[in-house]
């Protein structure tokens, strides 16, 4: 297939190849199979679906293409992607991680990989001097998110990549909040990019999946080895659903962002809202940094309400946004970080990060923004 498209929308639509080479089908066939007959005279690329499955292969090549990597990987969840990649390190290695990374990533580093004697320090990734100073002789990688969760602080990606180059560290970026439609860290020199594909990439609240991509052939091989060894791979049905979701990533992101651009300033004007964190808002401290590396601001708005009465109204009386964990779906989702996305963090750590009980994270979906606004007003005033 041709892959020299200049337009990102064309790429997202056609990166999976246009037709099934065997039948001409416009949709990738689902190879619901675990094992493959071995023909001694005519050996196939496929032996066993943990190692490689034709449907997953199409997805993995797609991910490599849209991220600008040489190889892509599909895992059974975002956490499976993260844990498999952490397994490439050895006991005694030190990882620097962003202070406000996803709660599950914090948990696996502090409670699981600690047993593996992987050392970890959490640093404010938006403070370049602190990051530099935290590098130790046994530091092997910096693991971070460009857009922090839930406060959407923006990391200075280019400066962190420069530190990694200077000190010989791997850069591992969880870019779940900033899909490749907007931002492709591998093209800027990052080593590994990964996503919880459960969120924007799939976008329909019907699959749990993780993807990753790498650029360097030696590193790519290491991750491939670990993917097969650990075995947390994505099944063929879910690979197919994810491929389907990815085809509309562009239109979804554009519409969801457009609505977020209307809702964020509206929230800012409400008397019951104390603070709004959205990188597309004028005055957001990371706006310019983000504009340097991303073509969009995303569709996640974090905001703090003034009282627990307002908090309770939002949690109980909204009819459009689902009150749930997760984000990046076609339907709007309102998350209460203290009891949901960041519940796996100890309360003291959470409070130090400023994740108070009146804080919400809204993932703006495809509803008409006017209806979302009306729904918020009705809930608050009830
Ligand atoms: C959801 C999420 C994960 C974990 O992904 P799962 O698919 O739920 O395992 C990791 N990182 C970020 C930023 C997330 O939002």
mmCIF file of C-alpha atoms and ligand atoms in Angstrom:
data_model
loop_
_atom_site.group_PDB
_atom_site.id
_atom_site.type_symbol
_atom_site.label_atom_id
_atom_site.label_comp_id
_atom_site.label_asym_id
_atom_site.label_seq_id
_atom_site.Cartn_x
_atom_site.Cartn_y
_atom_site.Cartn_z
ATOM 1 C CA UNK A 1 0.000 0.000 0.000
ATOM 2 C CA UNK A 2 1.004 3.606 -0.440
ATOM 3 C CA UNK A 3 2.010 5.331 2.780
ATOM 4 C CA UNK A 4 3.337 8.683 1.659
ATOM 5 C CA UNK A 5 0.103 10.585 2.277
ATOM 6 C CA UNK A 6 0.527 14.204 3.150
ATOM 7 C CA UNK A 7 -2.814 14.449 4.973
ATOM 8 C CA UNK A 8 -3.229 13.083 8.465
ATOM 9 C CA UNK A 9 -6.905 12.231 7.884
ATOM 10 C CA UNK A 10 -6.015 10.165 4.832
ATOM 11 C CA UNK A 11 -3.314 8.404 6.827
ATOM 12 C CA UNK A 12 -5.641 7.514 9.696
ATOM 13 C CA UNK A 13 -8.177 6.151 7.266
ATOM 14 C CA UNK A 14 -5.837 4.146 5.067
ATOM 15 C CA UNK A 15 -2.934 3.167 7.339
ATOM 16 C CA UNK A 16 -4.397 -0.312 7.806
ATOM 17 C CA UNK A 17 -4.093 -1.025 4.094
ATOM 18 C CA UNK A 18 -7.066 -0.604 1.848
ATOM 19 C CA UNK A 19 -8.256 -4.133 1.357
ATOM 20 C CA UNK A 20 -7.722 -7.618 2.638
ATOM 21 C CA UNK A 21 -5.194 -8.945 0.094
ATOM 22 C CA UNK A 22 -6.866 -12.374 -0.026
ATOM 23 C CA UNK A 23 -10.465 -11.285 -0.717
ATOM 24 C CA UNK A 24 -10.591 -7.551 -1.353
ATOM 25 C CA UNK A 25 -12.760 -7.077 1.753
ATOM 26 C CA UNK A 26 -12.750 -3.430 2.870
ATOM 27 C CA UNK A 27 -12.618 -4.462 6.501
ATOM 28 C CA UNK A 28 -9.753 -6.391 8.083
ATOM 29 C CA UNK A 29 -10.794 -10.021 8.636
ATOM 30 C CA UNK A 30 -10.943 -11.193 12.251
ATOM 31 C CA UNK A 31 -8.653 -14.199 12.534
ATOM 32 C CA UNK A 32 -10.270 -15.747 15.592
ATOM 33 C CA UNK A 33 -7.634 -18.416 15.982
ATOM 34 C CA UNK A 34 -5.019 -19.532 18.479
ATOM 35 C CA UNK A 35 -2.785 -21.748 16.364
ATOM 36 C CA UNK A 36 -1.771 -22.311 12.725
ATOM 37 C CA UNK A 37 -1.053 -25.446 10.696
ATOM 38 C CA UNK A 38 2.624 -25.857 9.955
ATOM 39 C CA UNK A 39 3.296 -26.660 6.333
ATOM 40 C CA UNK A 40 6.828 -28.056 6.201
ATOM 41 C CA UNK A 41 7.307 -27.037 2.561
ATOM 42 C CA UNK A 42 5.693 -23.677 2.849
ATOM 43 C CA UNK A 43 6.358 -22.182 6.299
ATOM 44 C CA UNK A 44 4.018 -19.381 7.301
ATOM 45 C CA UNK A 45 4.738 -16.234 9.340
ATOM 46 C CA UNK A 46 2.220 -17.463 11.863
ATOM 47 C CA UNK A 47 2.545 -20.189 14.487
ATOM 48 C CA UNK A 48 0.586 -19.194 17.552
ATOM 49 C CA UNK A 49 -1.529 -16.101 18.213
ATOM 50 C CA UNK A 50 0.316 -14.946 21.339
ATOM 51 C CA UNK A 51 3.393 -14.485 19.138
ATOM 52 C CA UNK A 52 1.563 -13.081 16.115
ATOM 53 C CA UNK A 53 -1.999 -12.950 14.850
ATOM 54 C CA UNK A 54 -2.901 -11.577 11.393
ATOM 55 C CA UNK A 55 -5.612 -9.211 12.712
ATOM 56 C CA UNK A 56 -3.355 -7.897 15.481
ATOM 57 C CA UNK A 57 -0.548 -7.564 12.928
ATOM 58 C CA UNK A 58 -2.611 -5.143 10.826
ATOM 59 C CA UNK A 59 -3.309 -3.080 13.940
ATOM 60 C CA UNK A 60 0.339 -3.129 15.038
ATOM 61 C CA UNK A 61 1.532 -1.993 11.616
ATOM 62 C CA UNK A 62 -1.112 0.719 11.684
ATOM 63 C CA UNK A 63 0.138 1.966 15.070
ATOM 64 C CA UNK A 64 3.755 1.984 13.846
ATOM 65 C CA UNK A 65 2.702 4.050 10.830
ATOM 66 C CA UNK A 66 0.600 6.650 12.616
ATOM 67 C CA UNK A 67 3.208 7.092 15.382
ATOM 68 C CA UNK A 68 6.152 7.235 12.981
ATOM 69 C CA UNK A 69 7.817 4.166 14.521
ATOM 70 C CA UNK A 70 9.289 1.050 12.959
ATOM 71 C CA UNK A 71 7.181 -1.301 15.006
ATOM 72 C CA UNK A 72 3.887 -1.136 16.864
ATOM 73 C CA UNK A 73 2.461 -3.378 19.580
ATOM 74 C CA UNK A 74 -1.034 -4.080 20.810
ATOM 75 C CA UNK A 75 -1.634 -5.173 24.395
ATOM 76 C CA UNK A 76 -4.628 -6.314 26.401
ATOM 77 C CA UNK A 77 -4.744 -2.973 28.278
ATOM 78 C CA UNK A 78 -2.835 0.244 28.763
ATOM 79 C CA UNK A 79 -1.431 -1.212 31.996
ATOM 80 C CA UNK A 80 -0.336 -4.345 30.108
ATOM 81 C CA UNK A 81 1.592 -2.092 27.688
ATOM 82 C CA UNK A 82 3.201 -0.224 30.587
ATOM 83 C CA UNK A 83 4.119 -3.355 32.575
ATOM 84 C CA UNK A 84 5.496 -5.183 29.545
ATOM 85 C CA UNK A 85 7.725 -2.212 28.745
ATOM 86 C CA UNK A 86 8.888 -1.941 32.378
ATOM 87 C CA UNK A 87 10.006 -5.575 32.147
ATOM 88 C CA UNK A 88 12.791 -4.571 29.757
ATOM 89 C CA UNK A 89 14.593 -3.062 32.773
ATOM 90 C CA UNK A 90 16.616 -4.984 35.354
ATOM 91 C CA UNK A 91 16.633 -5.082 39.155
ATOM 92 C CA UNK A 92 18.703 -2.152 40.389
ATOM 93 C CA UNK A 93 17.820 0.083 37.442
ATOM 94 C CA UNK A 94 16.382 3.455 38.330
ATOM 95 C CA UNK A 95 13.417 5.057 36.579
ATOM 96 C CA UNK A 96 12.441 8.687 36.845
ATOM 97 C CA UNK A 97 8.691 9.064 36.606
ATOM 98 C CA UNK A 98 6.409 12.057 36.401
ATOM 99 C CA UNK A 99 4.917 12.981 39.768
ATOM 100 C CA UNK A 100 1.335 13.086 38.562
ATOM 101 C CA UNK A 101 1.262 10.114 36.221
ATOM 102 C CA UNK A 102 -1.811 7.900 35.923
ATOM 103 C CA UNK A 103 -2.703 6.302 39.279
ATOM 104 C CA UNK A 104 -2.321 2.755 37.919
ATOM 105 C CA UNK A 105 1.188 3.544 36.682
ATOM 106 C CA UNK A 106 2.057 4.919 40.118
ATOM 107 C CA UNK A 107 0.679 1.747 41.687
ATOM 108 C CA UNK A 108 2.561 -0.679 39.467
ATOM 109 C CA UNK A 109 5.842 1.172 39.997
ATOM 110 C CA UNK A 110 5.499 1.477 43.769
ATOM 111 C CA UNK A 111 3.802 -1.836 44.563
ATOM 112 C CA UNK A 112 4.766 -4.296 41.844
ATOM 113 C CA UNK A 113 8.060 -3.328 40.219
ATOM 114 C CA UNK A 114 9.405 -2.470 43.667
ATOM 115 C CA UNK A 115 9.464 -6.227 44.291
ATOM 116 C CA UNK A 116 11.512 -6.477 41.116
ATOM 117 C CA UNK A 117 13.925 -4.015 42.770
ATOM 118 C CA UNK A 118 13.308 -1.437 40.120
ATOM 119 C CA UNK A 119 14.046 1.894 41.791
ATOM 120 C CA UNK A 120 11.785 4.816 41.081
ATOM 121 C CA UNK A 121 11.678 8.500 41.929
ATOM 122 C CA UNK A 122 8.744 10.730 41.117
ATOM 123 C CA UNK A 123 9.606 14.234 39.966
ATOM 124 C CA UNK A 124 7.769 17.306 38.767
ATOM 125 C CA UNK A 125 8.289 16.685 35.097
ATOM 126 C CA UNK A 126 7.423 20.294 34.226
ATOM 127 C CA UNK A 127 10.482 21.520 36.147
ATOM 128 C CA UNK A 128 13.452 20.757 33.886
ATOM 129 C CA UNK A 129 16.119 21.598 36.476
ATOM 130 C CA UNK A 130 14.543 19.195 38.981
ATOM 131 C CA UNK A 131 14.400 16.486 36.337
ATOM 132 C CA UNK A 132 18.071 16.988 35.483
ATOM 133 C CA UNK A 133 19.125 16.869 39.135
ATOM 134 C CA UNK A 134 17.132 13.703 39.800
ATOM 135 C CA UNK A 135 19.097 11.648 37.251
ATOM 136 C CA UNK A 136 21.280 9.123 39.113
ATOM 137 C CA UNK A 137 24.141 6.941 37.848
ATOM 138 C CA UNK A 138 21.751 3.966 37.578
ATOM 139 C CA UNK A 139 18.899 5.924 35.936
ATOM 140 C CA UNK A 140 17.848 4.170 32.762
ATOM 141 C CA UNK A 141 14.681 5.930 31.670
ATOM 142 C CA UNK A 142 12.269 8.811 32.140
ATOM 143 C CA UNK A 143 8.649 7.722 32.082
ATOM 144 C CA UNK A 144 6.132 10.530 31.830
ATOM 145 C CA UNK A 145 2.975 11.978 30.330
ATOM 146 C CA UNK A 146 3.177 15.172 28.261
ATOM 147 C CA UNK A 147 -0.203 16.335 29.519
ATOM 148 C CA UNK A 148 -0.440 15.619 33.229
ATOM 149 C CA UNK A 149 -3.494 14.060 34.758
ATOM 150 C CA UNK A 150 -5.683 15.597 36.097
ATOM 151 C CA UNK A 151 -4.197 19.143 36.100
ATOM 152 C CA UNK A 152 -3.034 19.167 32.480
ATOM 153 C CA UNK A 153 0.325 20.666 33.185
ATOM 154 C CA UNK A 154 2.400 20.493 30.029
ATOM 155 C CA UNK A 155 5.835 18.904 30.032
ATOM 156 C CA UNK A 156 8.562 20.533 27.988
ATOM 157 C CA UNK A 157 8.964 17.496 25.751
ATOM 158 C CA UNK A 158 11.906 18.786 23.729
ATOM 159 C CA UNK A 159 13.958 19.664 26.823
ATOM 160 C CA UNK A 160 13.248 16.290 28.453
ATOM 161 C CA UNK A 161 14.267 14.508 25.259
ATOM 162 C CA UNK A 162 17.482 16.563 25.269
ATOM 163 C CA UNK A 163 18.234 15.390 28.845
ATOM 164 C CA UNK A 164 17.582 11.791 27.762
ATOM 165 C CA UNK A 165 19.965 12.154 24.830
ATOM 166 C CA UNK A 166 22.640 13.814 26.930
ATOM 167 C CA UNK A 167 22.480 11.237 29.727
ATOM 168 C CA UNK A 168 21.767 8.191 27.580
ATOM 169 C CA UNK A 169 18.303 7.522 29.026
ATOM 170 C CA UNK A 170 15.296 5.999 27.322
ATOM 171 C CA UNK A 171 12.289 8.273 27.018
ATOM 172 C CA UNK A 172 8.977 6.513 27.558
ATOM 173 C CA UNK A 173 5.902 8.621 26.970
ATOM 174 C CA UNK A 174 2.388 7.697 27.985
ATOM 175 C CA UNK A 175 0.593 9.916 25.483
ATOM 176 C CA UNK A 176 -2.963 8.743 26.177
ATOM 177 C CA UNK A 177 -4.194 12.351 26.498
ATOM 178 C CA UNK A 178 -2.594 13.451 23.228
ATOM 179 C CA UNK A 179 -3.307 10.952 20.433
ATOM 180 C CA UNK A 180 -1.004 10.690 17.404
ATOM 181 C CA UNK A 181 -3.526 12.707 15.425
ATOM 182 C CA UNK A 182 -2.102 15.696 17.346
ATOM 183 C CA UNK A 183 1.343 14.773 18.506
ATOM 184 C CA UNK A 184 3.931 12.141 17.517
ATOM 185 C CA UNK A 185 6.772 12.114 20.075
ATOM 186 C CA UNK A 186 8.804 9.504 18.137
ATOM 187 C CA UNK A 187 9.206 12.040 15.343
ATOM 188 C CA UNK A 188 10.688 14.457 17.891
ATOM 189 C CA UNK A 189 13.226 11.894 19.086
ATOM 190 C CA UNK A 190 11.394 9.936 21.814
ATOM 191 C CA UNK A 191 12.179 6.226 22.149
ATOM 192 C CA UNK A 192 8.854 4.689 23.155
ATOM 193 C CA UNK A 193 5.337 6.079 22.976
ATOM 194 C CA UNK A 194 2.399 4.227 24.470
ATOM 195 C CA UNK A 195 -1.304 4.724 24.998
ATOM 196 C CA UNK A 196 -4.193 3.366 26.874
ATOM 197 C CA UNK A 197 -6.072 2.712 23.621
ATOM 198 C CA UNK A 198 -9.147 2.230 25.804
ATOM 199 C CA UNK A 199 -9.456 6.016 25.684
ATOM 200 C CA UNK A 200 -9.276 8.269 22.589
ATOM 201 C CA UNK A 201 -7.776 5.734 20.158
ATOM 202 C CA UNK A 202 -10.675 3.313 20.390
ATOM 203 C CA UNK A 203 -13.063 6.002 21.546
ATOM 204 C CA UNK A 204 -16.272 4.030 21.969
ATOM 205 C CA UNK A 205 -16.159 2.730 25.567
ATOM 206 C CA UNK A 206 -16.234 -0.850 24.323
ATOM 207 C CA UNK A 207 -12.635 -2.069 24.407
ATOM 208 C CA UNK A 208 -9.833 -2.164 26.974
ATOM 209 C CA UNK A 209 -6.528 -2.076 25.089
ATOM 210 C CA UNK A 210 -3.026 -0.673 25.077
ATOM 211 C CA UNK A 211 -0.646 0.153 22.243
ATOM 212 C CA UNK A 212 2.986 1.144 21.984
ATOM 213 C CA UNK A 213 5.460 2.019 19.255
ATOM 214 C CA UNK A 214 9.224 2.296 19.080
ATOM 215 C CA UNK A 215 11.682 3.635 16.582
ATOM 216 C CA UNK A 216 15.037 2.016 17.237
ATOM 217 C CA UNK A 217 15.303 -1.534 15.810
ATOM 218 C CA UNK A 218 17.182 -2.995 18.809
ATOM 219 C CA UNK A 219 14.714 -1.522 21.295
ATOM 220 C CA UNK A 220 11.786 -2.572 19.102
ATOM 221 C CA UNK A 221 13.038 -6.153 19.155
ATOM 222 C CA UNK A 222 13.399 -6.107 22.955
ATOM 223 C CA UNK A 223 9.803 -4.945 23.377
ATOM 224 C CA UNK A 224 8.614 -7.548 20.860
ATOM 225 C CA UNK A 225 10.420 -10.265 22.806
ATOM 226 C CA UNK A 226 8.843 -9.067 26.048
ATOM 227 C CA UNK A 227 5.368 -8.821 24.493
ATOM 228 C CA UNK A 228 5.536 -12.481 23.508
ATOM 229 C CA UNK A 229 7.199 -13.550 26.765
ATOM 230 C CA UNK A 230 4.759 -11.727 29.061
ATOM 231 C CA UNK A 231 1.824 -12.578 26.802
ATOM 232 C CA UNK A 232 -0.558 -9.714 27.606
ATOM 233 C CA UNK A 233 -1.575 -9.371 23.947
ATOM 234 C CA UNK A 234 -4.754 -7.937 22.451
ATOM 235 C CA UNK A 235 -7.231 -10.487 21.079
ATOM 236 C CA UNK A 236 -8.351 -10.447 17.430
ATOM 237 C CA UNK A 237 -11.902 -9.159 18.113
ATOM 238 C CA UNK A 238 -10.625 -6.239 20.149
ATOM 239 C CA UNK A 239 -7.877 -5.572 17.600
ATOM 240 C CA UNK A 240 -10.578 -5.264 14.955
ATOM 241 C CA UNK A 241 -12.712 -2.933 17.097
ATOM 242 C CA UNK A 242 -9.689 -0.761 17.771
ATOM 243 C CA UNK A 243 -8.897 -0.587 14.041
ATOM 244 C CA UNK A 244 -12.458 0.504 13.432
ATOM 245 C CA UNK A 245 -12.298 3.157 16.145
ATOM 246 C CA UNK A 246 -9.001 4.526 14.827
ATOM 247 C CA UNK A 247 -10.461 5.282 11.414
ATOM 248 C CA UNK A 248 -12.571 8.079 12.928
ATOM 249 C CA UNK A 249 -10.031 9.366 15.441
ATOM 250 C CA UNK A 250 -9.515 12.570 13.456
ATOM 251 C CA UNK A 251 -13.148 13.590 13.146
ATOM 252 C CA UNK A 252 -13.822 12.632 16.753
ATOM 253 C CA UNK A 253 -10.872 14.647 18.070
ATOM 254 C CA UNK A 254 -11.769 17.697 16.009
ATOM 255 C CA UNK A 255 -15.398 17.738 17.128
ATOM 256 C CA UNK A 256 -14.668 16.913 20.755
ATOM 257 C CA UNK A 257 -11.980 19.588 20.909
ATOM 258 C CA UNK A 258 -14.267 22.152 19.301
ATOM 259 C CA UNK A 259 -16.867 21.500 21.995
ATOM 260 C CA UNK A 260 -14.226 21.595 24.741
ATOM 261 C CA UNK A 261 -13.149 25.002 23.392
ATOM 262 C CA UNK A 262 -16.706 26.208 24.019
ATOM 263 C CA UNK A 263 -17.293 24.509 27.358
ATOM 264 C CA UNK A 264 -13.979 25.434 29.077
ATOM 265 C CA UNK A 265 -14.502 29.239 28.863
ATOM 266 C CA UNK A 266 -18.150 28.751 29.811
ATOM 267 C CA UNK A 267 -17.155 26.852 32.960
ATOM 268 C CA UNK A 268 -14.697 29.609 33.809
ATOM 269 C CA UNK A 269 -17.586 32.100 33.973
ATOM 270 C CA UNK A 270 -19.748 30.047 36.328
ATOM 271 C CA UNK A 271 -20.006 31.217 39.943
ATOM 272 C CA UNK A 272 -19.955 27.594 41.179
ATOM 273 C CA UNK A 273 -16.643 26.879 39.447
ATOM 274 C CA UNK A 274 -13.459 27.765 41.308
ATOM 275 C CA UNK A 275 -10.825 26.810 38.753
ATOM 276 C CA UNK A 276 -10.600 25.458 35.208
ATOM 277 C CA UNK A 277 -7.609 23.629 33.775
ATOM 278 C CA UNK A 278 -7.656 23.304 29.985
ATOM 279 C CA UNK A 279 -4.525 23.870 27.884
ATOM 280 C CA UNK A 280 -6.565 25.535 25.138
ATOM 281 C CA UNK A 281 -7.586 28.389 27.451
ATOM 282 C CA UNK A 282 -5.726 31.670 27.040
ATOM 283 C CA UNK A 283 -3.473 32.076 30.046
ATOM 284 C CA UNK A 284 -2.910 28.342 30.588
ATOM 285 C CA UNK A 285 0.792 28.232 31.511
ATOM 286 C CA UNK A 286 1.588 25.350 29.158
ATOM 287 C CA UNK A 287 -0.377 26.573 26.136
ATOM 288 C CA UNK A 288 2.621 27.668 24.065
ATOM 289 C CA UNK A 289 4.689 24.605 25.012
ATOM 290 C CA UNK A 290 1.845 22.414 23.837
ATOM 291 C CA UNK A 291 1.408 24.384 20.618
ATOM 292 C CA UNK A 292 5.072 23.683 19.823
ATOM 293 C CA UNK A 293 4.561 19.914 19.775
ATOM 294 C CA UNK A 294 0.865 19.327 19.174
ATOM 295 C CA UNK A 295 -1.690 20.467 16.612
ATOM 296 C CA UNK A 296 -4.486 20.387 19.195
ATOM 297 C CA UNK A 297 -5.360 20.880 22.862
ATOM 298 C CA UNK A 298 -7.446 17.792 23.450
ATOM 299 C CA UNK A 299 -10.917 17.423 24.856
ATOM 300 C CA UNK A 300 -10.329 16.995 28.573
ATOM 301 C CA UNK A 301 -11.314 19.772 30.950
ATOM 302 C CA UNK A 302 -10.405 19.582 34.625
ATOM 303 C CA UNK A 303 -12.287 21.883 36.966
ATOM 304 C CA UNK A 304 -12.820 22.479 40.653
ATOM 305 C CA UNK A 305 -16.234 23.408 41.992
ATOM 306 C CA UNK A 306 -16.749 25.700 44.970
ATOM 307 C CA UNK A 307 -18.696 23.492 47.392
ATOM 308 C CA UNK A 308 -19.395 19.870 48.191
ATOM 309 C CA UNK A 309 -23.101 20.569 47.537
ATOM 310 C CA UNK A 310 -22.254 21.413 43.908
ATOM 311 C CA UNK A 311 -19.988 18.371 43.771
ATOM 312 C CA UNK A 312 -22.843 16.128 44.958
ATOM 313 C CA UNK A 313 -25.281 17.642 42.468
ATOM 314 C CA UNK A 314 -22.889 16.966 39.606
ATOM 315 C CA UNK A 315 -22.268 13.415 40.739
ATOM 316 C CA UNK A 316 -25.938 12.619 41.188
ATOM 317 C CA UNK A 317 -27.998 14.762 38.845
ATOM 318 C CA UNK A 318 -26.308 15.015 35.478
ATOM 319 C CA UNK A 319 -28.108 13.129 32.784
ATOM 320 C CA UNK A 320 -25.752 13.419 29.790
ATOM 321 C CA UNK A 321 -22.185 12.771 30.897
ATOM 322 C CA UNK A 322 -21.732 9.346 32.385
ATOM 323 C CA UNK A 323 -20.193 9.611 35.836
ATOM 324 C CA UNK A 324 -17.426 7.097 35.395
ATOM 325 C CA UNK A 325 -13.724 6.424 35.130
ATOM 326 C CA UNK A 326 -12.151 6.612 31.681
ATOM 327 C CA UNK A 327 -12.099 9.312 29.038
ATOM 328 C CA UNK A 328 -11.805 9.932 25.334
ATOM 329 C CA UNK A 329 -15.100 8.321 24.345
ATOM 330 C CA UNK A 330 -17.837 9.461 21.961
ATOM 331 C CA UNK A 331 -20.056 10.030 25.001
ATOM 332 C CA UNK A 332 -19.026 12.650 27.571
ATOM 333 C CA UNK A 333 -17.617 11.218 30.783
ATOM 334 C CA UNK A 334 -17.323 13.016 34.114
ATOM 335 C CA UNK A 335 -14.692 11.588 36.441
ATOM 336 C CA UNK A 336 -14.207 12.351 40.131
ATOM 337 C CA UNK A 337 -10.430 11.810 40.432
ATOM 338 C CA UNK A 338 -10.297 11.513 44.240
ATOM 339 C CA UNK A 339 -12.565 8.459 44.253
ATOM 340 C CA UNK A 340 -11.973 7.134 40.734
ATOM 341 C CA UNK A 341 -8.882 7.654 38.533
ATOM 342 C CA UNK A 342 -6.574 8.531 41.450
ATOM 343 C CA UNK A 343 -8.110 6.349 44.161
ATOM 344 C CA UNK A 344 -5.134 3.975 43.898
ATOM 345 C CA UNK A 345 -2.852 6.754 45.176
ATOM 346 C CA UNK A 346 -2.470 7.168 48.948
ATOM 347 C CA UNK A 347 -4.622 10.076 50.202
ATOM 348 C CA UNK A 348 -1.556 12.017 51.370
ATOM 349 C CA UNK A 349 0.082 11.818 47.930
ATOM 350 C CA UNK A 350 -3.195 12.787 46.281
ATOM 351 C CA UNK A 351 -3.604 15.834 48.518
ATOM 352 C CA UNK A 352 -0.038 16.892 47.957
ATOM 353 C CA UNK A 353 -0.846 16.928 44.244
ATOM 354 C CA UNK A 354 -3.937 19.053 44.912
ATOM 355 C CA UNK A 355 -6.487 16.397 43.965
ATOM 356 C CA UNK A 356 -9.205 17.581 46.318
ATOM 357 C CA UNK A 357 -12.729 16.276 46.738
ATOM 358 C CA UNK A 358 -14.301 19.047 44.649
ATOM 359 C CA UNK A 359 -12.218 18.331 41.586
ATOM 360 C CA UNK A 360 -13.682 16.887 38.374
ATOM 361 C CA UNK A 361 -12.351 15.845 35.009
ATOM 362 C CA UNK A 362 -14.709 16.144 32.065
ATOM 363 C CA UNK A 363 -13.981 14.252 28.877
ATOM 364 C CA UNK A 364 -16.033 16.070 26.269
ATOM 365 C CA UNK A 365 -17.851 13.738 23.878
ATOM 366 C CA UNK A 366 -19.767 14.231 20.663
ATOM 367 C CA UNK A 367 -22.979 15.605 22.154
ATOM 368 C CA UNK A 368 -23.973 19.120 21.123
ATOM 369 C CA UNK A 369 -22.103 21.388 23.541
ATOM 370 C CA UNK A 370 -25.280 23.426 24.130
ATOM 371 C CA UNK A 371 -26.959 20.320 25.535
ATOM 372 C CA UNK A 372 -24.025 19.616 27.834
ATOM 373 C CA UNK A 373 -24.113 23.182 29.149
ATOM 374 C CA UNK A 374 -27.866 22.937 29.738
ATOM 375 C CA UNK A 375 -27.406 19.643 31.567
ATOM 376 C CA UNK A 376 -24.748 21.114 33.873
ATOM 377 C CA UNK A 377 -26.936 24.107 34.688
ATOM 378 C CA UNK A 378 -29.940 21.913 35.455
ATOM 379 C CA UNK A 379 -27.873 19.666 37.742
ATOM 380 C CA UNK A 380 -26.273 22.557 39.629
ATOM 381 C CA UNK A 381 -29.539 24.442 40.079
ATOM 382 C CA UNK A 382 -31.596 21.442 41.192
HETATM 383 C C1 LIG B 1 -6.383 4.738 31.478
HETATM 384 C C2 LIG B 1 -4.969 5.092 31.479
HETATM 385 C C3 LIG B 1 -3.971 4.111 31.603
HETATM 386 C C4 LIG B 1 -4.295 2.654 31.835
HETATM 387 O O1 LIG B 1 -4.883 2.089 30.726
HETATM 388 P P1 LIG B 1 -5.906 0.834 30.788
HETATM 389 O O2 LIG B 1 -6.279 0.634 29.387
HETATM 390 O O3 LIG B 1 -7.022 1.241 31.683
HETATM 391 O O4 LIG B 1 -5.117 -0.297 31.385
HETATM 392 C C5 LIG B 1 -2.656 4.516 31.541
HETATM 393 N N1 LIG B 1 -2.324 5.813 31.375
HETATM 394 C C6 LIG B 1 -3.244 6.780 31.269
HETATM 395 C C7 LIG B 1 -2.815 8.198 31.076
HETATM 396 C C8 LIG B 1 -4.596 6.459 31.319
HETATM 397 O O5 LIG B 1 -5.511 7.430 31.213
#
